[in-house]
């Protein structure tokens, strides 16, 4: 069967991945209401189409913090890409480079930041950071990412503790023995590591707005905060000097019962008033979804799980282009 849309790749991944891996990628927190609502919320939004607008010239390019990308869809941070493809995040980085878009690399990568940078030396990459109790580890990782040529630092703000992901608990999810969180390889004793490859409770739950200032003291990279869902937090983010906001609920994997990201977007855009760039992830599956997010004020959207489905299909950089274009990006120009 030809692969013509993201749901085709999703079905392929579900069929071919081991059950525990599929449920790790697909799962959400508790009853998965927020995960599911991320998708359903787009179906509640309707277009008001305008006609006779001269669509003879189509240009999907946009600019993120001064860097041009070819279309307003980037790759969101997700962990453990080697569960889907043996090359892991190196393959993801090469695909983003080939498509000239932004790839946000996860702290929980199965390749090091140096390996990812070497795999796609001309790629546009940001680095996603969890702040750990051992601040020296986080500081070292920030400095390594900057030295490797990453162009932005994305602080995940919505994970003081890992969400209750029922499927992972039922499956006793563990990384395979040959696989590690490569950025921390050799730092922890192997027997002390939990299902997610690091010791339990290693992420610092005391993280707060003052940690933005701490990060600013470590790096010259622009700081983007991921996990904002309210106008109040958007205002605080601006007051603390961030350059970007990603409206995100962690794919519904953290707090179940929170809003769909597209439903939170309008109040955040209204609060920000173009003073910082606003992006969005969660629930994007079609070009129409991209258009809806852009029309409501997002500068760019990011996809997480669909990138993992593409890796599962064992695509190379050339066929990644066909995969990414299944969004029908030309739709994004009519708003």
Short mmCIF file of N, CA and C in Angstrom, two decimals, residues 204-297:
data_model
loop_
_atom_site.label_atom_id
_atom_site.label_comp_id
_atom_site.label_asym_id
_atom_site.label_seq_id
_atom_site.Cartn_x
_atom_site.Cartn_y
_atom_site.Cartn_z
N UNK A 204 15.53 17.48 38.47
CA UNK A 204 15.38 18.38 39.62
C UNK A 204 13.95 18.91 39.70
N UNK A 205 13.18 18.52 40.74
CA UNK A 205 11.81 19.02 40.84
C UNK A 205 11.71 20.44 41.36
N UNK A 206 12.84 21.01 41.78
CA UNK A 206 12.81 22.38 42.31
C UNK A 206 12.95 23.44 41.22
N UNK A 207 13.02 23.03 39.97
CA UNK A 207 13.21 23.98 38.86
C UNK A 207 12.14 25.07 38.92
N UNK A 208 12.57 26.32 38.70
CA UNK A 208 11.65 27.46 38.77
C UNK A 208 12.14 28.55 37.82
N UNK A 209 11.43 29.67 37.79
CA UNK A 209 11.74 30.72 36.81
C UNK A 209 13.14 31.28 36.98
N UNK A 210 13.69 31.26 38.18
CA UNK A 210 15.04 31.79 38.36
C UNK A 210 16.09 30.97 37.64
N UNK A 211 15.74 29.72 37.30
CA UNK A 211 16.70 28.89 36.57
C UNK A 211 16.91 29.38 35.14
N UNK A 212 16.01 30.19 34.63
CA UNK A 212 16.26 30.83 33.34
C UNK A 212 17.51 31.70 33.44
N UNK A 213 17.62 32.46 34.53
CA UNK A 213 18.80 33.31 34.72
C UNK A 213 20.07 32.46 34.83
N UNK A 214 19.96 31.32 35.50
CA UNK A 214 21.11 30.42 35.61
C UNK A 214 21.55 29.95 34.24
N UNK A 215 20.61 29.55 33.40
CA UNK A 215 20.97 29.11 32.06
C UNK A 215 21.56 30.25 31.24
N UNK A 216 21.03 31.44 31.39
CA UNK A 216 21.57 32.59 30.67
C UNK A 216 23.01 32.87 31.08
N UNK A 217 23.37 32.52 32.30
CA UNK A 217 24.75 32.72 32.74
C UNK A 217 25.71 31.69 32.16
N UNK A 218 25.16 30.59 31.63
CA UNK A 218 25.99 29.51 31.10
C UNK A 218 26.23 29.60 29.60
N UNK A 219 25.32 30.24 28.88
CA UNK A 219 25.36 30.14 27.42
C UNK A 219 24.88 31.42 26.76
N UNK A 220 25.36 31.62 25.54
CA UNK A 220 24.87 32.71 24.72
C UNK A 220 23.74 32.27 23.79
N UNK A 221 23.40 30.99 23.85
CA UNK A 221 22.33 30.50 22.98
C UNK A 221 20.99 31.12 23.37
N UNK A 222 20.13 31.38 22.40
CA UNK A 222 18.76 31.81 22.74
C UNK A 222 18.05 30.70 23.50
N UNK A 223 17.22 31.09 24.46
CA UNK A 223 16.51 30.13 25.29
C UNK A 223 15.04 30.14 24.93
N UNK A 224 14.53 28.96 24.66
CA UNK A 224 13.13 28.75 24.33
C UNK A 224 12.54 27.88 25.43
N UNK A 225 11.40 28.25 25.98
CA UNK A 225 10.76 27.46 27.04
C UNK A 225 9.64 26.63 26.44
N UNK A 226 9.68 25.34 26.71
CA UNK A 226 8.71 24.39 26.17
C UNK A 226 7.81 23.90 27.32
N UNK A 227 6.49 23.99 27.10
CA UNK A 227 5.56 23.51 28.11
C UNK A 227 4.63 24.58 28.62
N UNK A 228 4.59 25.72 27.94
CA UNK A 228 3.72 26.83 28.34
C UNK A 228 2.31 26.59 27.82
N UNK A 229 1.31 26.77 28.71
CA UNK A 229 -0.09 26.54 28.34
C UNK A 229 -1.02 27.67 28.78
N UNK A 230 -0.50 28.67 29.48
CA UNK A 230 -1.36 29.75 29.98
C UNK A 230 -0.75 31.11 29.68
N UNK A 231 -1.60 32.10 29.64
CA UNK A 231 -1.13 33.47 29.41
C UNK A 231 -0.26 33.96 30.56
N UNK A 232 -0.55 33.50 31.78
CA UNK A 232 0.25 33.94 32.92
C UNK A 232 1.69 33.45 32.81
N UNK A 233 1.87 32.20 32.41
CA UNK A 233 3.23 31.68 32.25
C UNK A 233 3.91 32.27 31.02
N UNK A 234 3.14 32.57 29.99
CA UNK A 234 3.74 33.25 28.84
C UNK A 234 4.29 34.61 29.24
N UNK A 235 3.55 35.33 30.07
CA UNK A 235 4.01 36.63 30.55
C UNK A 235 5.27 36.48 31.39
N UNK A 236 5.32 35.48 32.27
CA UNK A 236 6.51 35.25 33.08
C UNK A 236 7.71 34.87 32.22
N UNK A 237 7.47 34.09 31.18
CA UNK A 237 8.57 33.72 30.28
C UNK A 237 9.18 34.96 29.65
N UNK A 238 8.33 35.88 29.20
CA UNK A 238 8.86 37.11 28.61
C UNK A 238 9.62 37.95 29.64
N UNK A 239 9.08 38.04 30.84
CA UNK A 239 9.75 38.83 31.88
C UNK A 239 11.13 38.29 32.22
N UNK A 240 11.31 36.98 32.04
CA UNK A 240 12.60 36.37 32.35
C UNK A 240 13.53 36.29 31.14
N UNK A 241 13.13 36.92 30.05
CA UNK A 241 14.06 37.13 28.96
C UNK A 241 14.23 35.99 27.98
N UNK A 242 13.22 35.09 27.87
CA UNK A 242 13.36 34.02 26.88
C UNK A 242 13.11 34.58 25.49
N UNK A 243 13.60 33.87 24.48
CA UNK A 243 13.44 34.31 23.10
C UNK A 243 12.30 33.59 22.38
N UNK A 244 11.82 32.50 22.95
CA UNK A 244 10.75 31.76 22.30
C UNK A 244 9.95 30.94 23.29
N UNK A 245 8.73 30.61 22.91
CA UNK A 245 7.82 29.78 23.71
C UNK A 245 7.30 28.67 22.83
N UNK A 246 7.35 27.44 23.33
CA UNK A 246 6.67 26.33 22.65
C UNK A 246 5.44 25.98 23.47
N UNK A 247 4.27 26.22 22.89
CA UNK A 247 3.02 25.82 23.52
C UNK A 247 2.96 24.29 23.43
N UNK A 248 2.99 23.64 24.58
CA UNK A 248 3.15 22.18 24.58
C UNK A 248 2.59 21.60 25.87
N UNK A 249 1.99 20.41 25.77
CA UNK A 249 1.61 19.64 26.95
C UNK A 249 2.32 18.30 26.97
N UNK A 250 3.50 18.25 26.35
CA UNK A 250 4.35 17.06 26.36
C UNK A 250 3.65 15.89 25.66
N UNK A 251 2.87 16.21 24.62
CA UNK A 251 2.16 15.16 23.90
C UNK A 251 1.13 14.43 24.75
N UNK A 252 0.65 15.09 25.82
CA UNK A 252 -0.29 14.44 26.72
C UNK A 252 0.34 13.39 27.61
N UNK A 253 1.67 13.44 27.76
CA UNK A 253 2.39 12.43 28.53
C UNK A 253 2.67 12.84 29.97
N UNK A 254 2.30 14.06 30.35
CA UNK A 254 2.59 14.55 31.69
C UNK A 254 1.33 14.73 32.52
N UNK A 255 0.61 15.83 32.34
CA UNK A 255 -0.58 16.12 33.13
C UNK A 255 -1.82 15.79 32.32
N UNK A 256 -2.53 14.72 32.68
CA UNK A 256 -3.77 14.41 32.00
C UNK A 256 -4.87 15.32 32.54
N UNK A 257 -5.69 15.85 31.63
CA UNK A 257 -6.74 16.77 32.03
C UNK A 257 -6.43 18.23 31.73
N UNK A 258 -5.24 18.49 31.20
CA UNK A 258 -4.91 19.83 30.76
C UNK A 258 -5.48 20.11 29.38
N UNK A 259 -5.33 21.34 28.90
CA UNK A 259 -5.92 21.70 27.60
C UNK A 259 -5.12 21.15 26.43
N UNK A 260 -5.81 20.98 25.31
CA UNK A 260 -5.12 20.73 24.04
C UNK A 260 -4.27 21.96 23.70
N UNK A 261 -3.14 21.74 23.09
CA UNK A 261 -2.24 22.87 22.84
C UNK A 261 -2.85 23.90 21.90
N UNK A 262 -3.58 23.46 20.88
CA UNK A 262 -4.17 24.43 19.95
C UNK A 262 -5.21 25.30 20.67
N UNK A 263 -5.85 24.76 21.71
CA UNK A 263 -6.82 25.54 22.47
C UNK A 263 -6.14 26.58 23.37
N UNK A 264 -4.89 26.35 23.73
CA UNK A 264 -4.14 27.30 24.56
C UNK A 264 -3.46 28.39 23.73
N UNK A 265 -3.34 28.15 22.44
CA UNK A 265 -2.50 29.01 21.61
C UNK A 265 -2.98 30.46 21.58
N UNK A 266 -4.27 30.67 21.43
CA UNK A 266 -4.77 32.03 21.20
C UNK A 266 -4.44 32.95 22.37
N UNK A 267 -4.68 32.51 23.62
CA UNK A 267 -4.42 33.40 24.74
C UNK A 267 -2.93 33.70 24.89
N UNK A 268 -2.08 32.76 24.51
CA UNK A 268 -0.64 32.99 24.60
C UNK A 268 -0.19 33.97 23.52
N UNK A 269 -0.68 33.78 22.30
CA UNK A 269 -0.35 34.71 21.21
C UNK A 269 -0.84 36.12 21.56
N UNK A 270 -2.04 36.24 22.10
CA UNK A 270 -2.58 37.55 22.48
C UNK A 270 -1.74 38.21 23.57
N UNK A 271 -1.20 37.42 24.48
CA UNK A 271 -0.37 37.96 25.56
C UNK A 271 0.99 38.39 25.06
N UNK A 272 1.57 37.58 24.19
CA UNK A 272 2.94 37.82 23.73
C UNK A 272 3.02 39.03 22.80
N UNK A 273 2.02 39.18 21.91
CA UNK A 273 1.99 40.33 21.00
C UNK A 273 3.29 40.50 20.21
N UNK A 274 3.80 39.39 19.69
CA UNK A 274 4.99 39.39 18.82
C UNK A 274 6.29 39.79 19.53
N UNK A 275 6.28 39.86 20.86
CA UNK A 275 7.52 40.21 21.56
C UNK A 275 8.49 39.04 21.63
N UNK A 276 7.99 37.82 21.61
CA UNK A 276 8.82 36.64 21.44
C UNK A 276 8.12 35.74 20.43
N UNK A 277 8.86 34.81 19.85
CA UNK A 277 8.26 33.90 18.88
C UNK A 277 7.51 32.79 19.61
N UNK A 278 6.37 32.39 19.05
CA UNK A 278 5.52 31.36 19.64
C UNK A 278 5.42 30.19 18.67
N UNK A 279 5.72 29.01 19.17
CA UNK A 279 5.62 27.78 18.40
C UNK A 279 4.65 26.84 19.12
N UNK A 280 4.35 25.71 18.50
CA UNK A 280 3.37 24.79 19.07
C UNK A 280 3.73 23.37 18.68
N UNK A 281 3.49 22.43 19.59
CA UNK A 281 3.52 21.01 19.22
C UNK A 281 2.28 20.33 19.80
N UNK A 282 2.06 19.08 19.39
CA UNK A 282 0.95 18.31 19.91
C UNK A 282 -0.22 18.20 18.96
N UNK A 283 -0.42 17.01 18.39
CA UNK A 283 -1.61 16.73 17.60
C UNK A 283 -1.54 17.07 16.13
N UNK A 284 -0.42 17.58 15.66
CA UNK A 284 -0.29 17.95 14.24
C UNK A 284 -0.17 16.67 13.40
N UNK A 285 -1.10 16.50 12.48
CA UNK A 285 -1.08 15.30 11.63
C UNK A 285 -1.28 15.60 10.15
N UNK A 286 -1.78 16.78 9.79
CA UNK A 286 -2.06 17.09 8.39
C UNK A 286 -1.63 18.51 8.08
N UNK A 287 -1.57 18.82 6.78
CA UNK A 287 -1.31 20.20 6.39
C UNK A 287 -2.39 21.14 6.88
N UNK A 288 -3.62 20.65 6.97
CA UNK A 288 -4.70 21.48 7.50
C UNK A 288 -4.45 21.84 8.96
N UNK A 289 -3.90 20.90 9.73
CA UNK A 289 -3.56 21.19 11.12
C UNK A 289 -2.49 22.28 11.20
N UNK A 290 -1.50 22.18 10.33
CA UNK A 290 -0.45 23.20 10.28
C UNK A 290 -1.07 24.56 10.00
N UNK A 291 -1.94 24.62 9.00
CA UNK A 291 -2.59 25.87 8.62
C UNK A 291 -3.37 26.46 9.79
N UNK A 292 -4.11 25.64 10.50
CA UNK A 292 -4.90 26.13 11.63
C UNK A 292 -4.01 26.75 12.70
N UNK A 293 -2.89 26.09 13.00
CA UNK A 293 -1.97 26.63 14.01
C UNK A 293 -1.35 27.94 13.55
N UNK A 294 -0.95 28.01 12.30
CA UNK A 294 -0.36 29.25 11.78
C UNK A 294 -1.39 30.37 11.76
N UNK A 295 -2.60 30.05 11.34
CA UNK A 295 -3.64 31.08 11.27
C UNK A 295 -3.99 31.63 12.64
N UNK A 296 -3.81 30.83 13.68
CA UNK A 296 -4.09 31.27 15.05
C UNK A 296 -2.88 31.89 15.73
N UNK A 297 -1.77 32.02 14.99
CA UNK A 297 -0.67 32.81 15.50
C UNK A 297 0.64 32.12 15.75
#
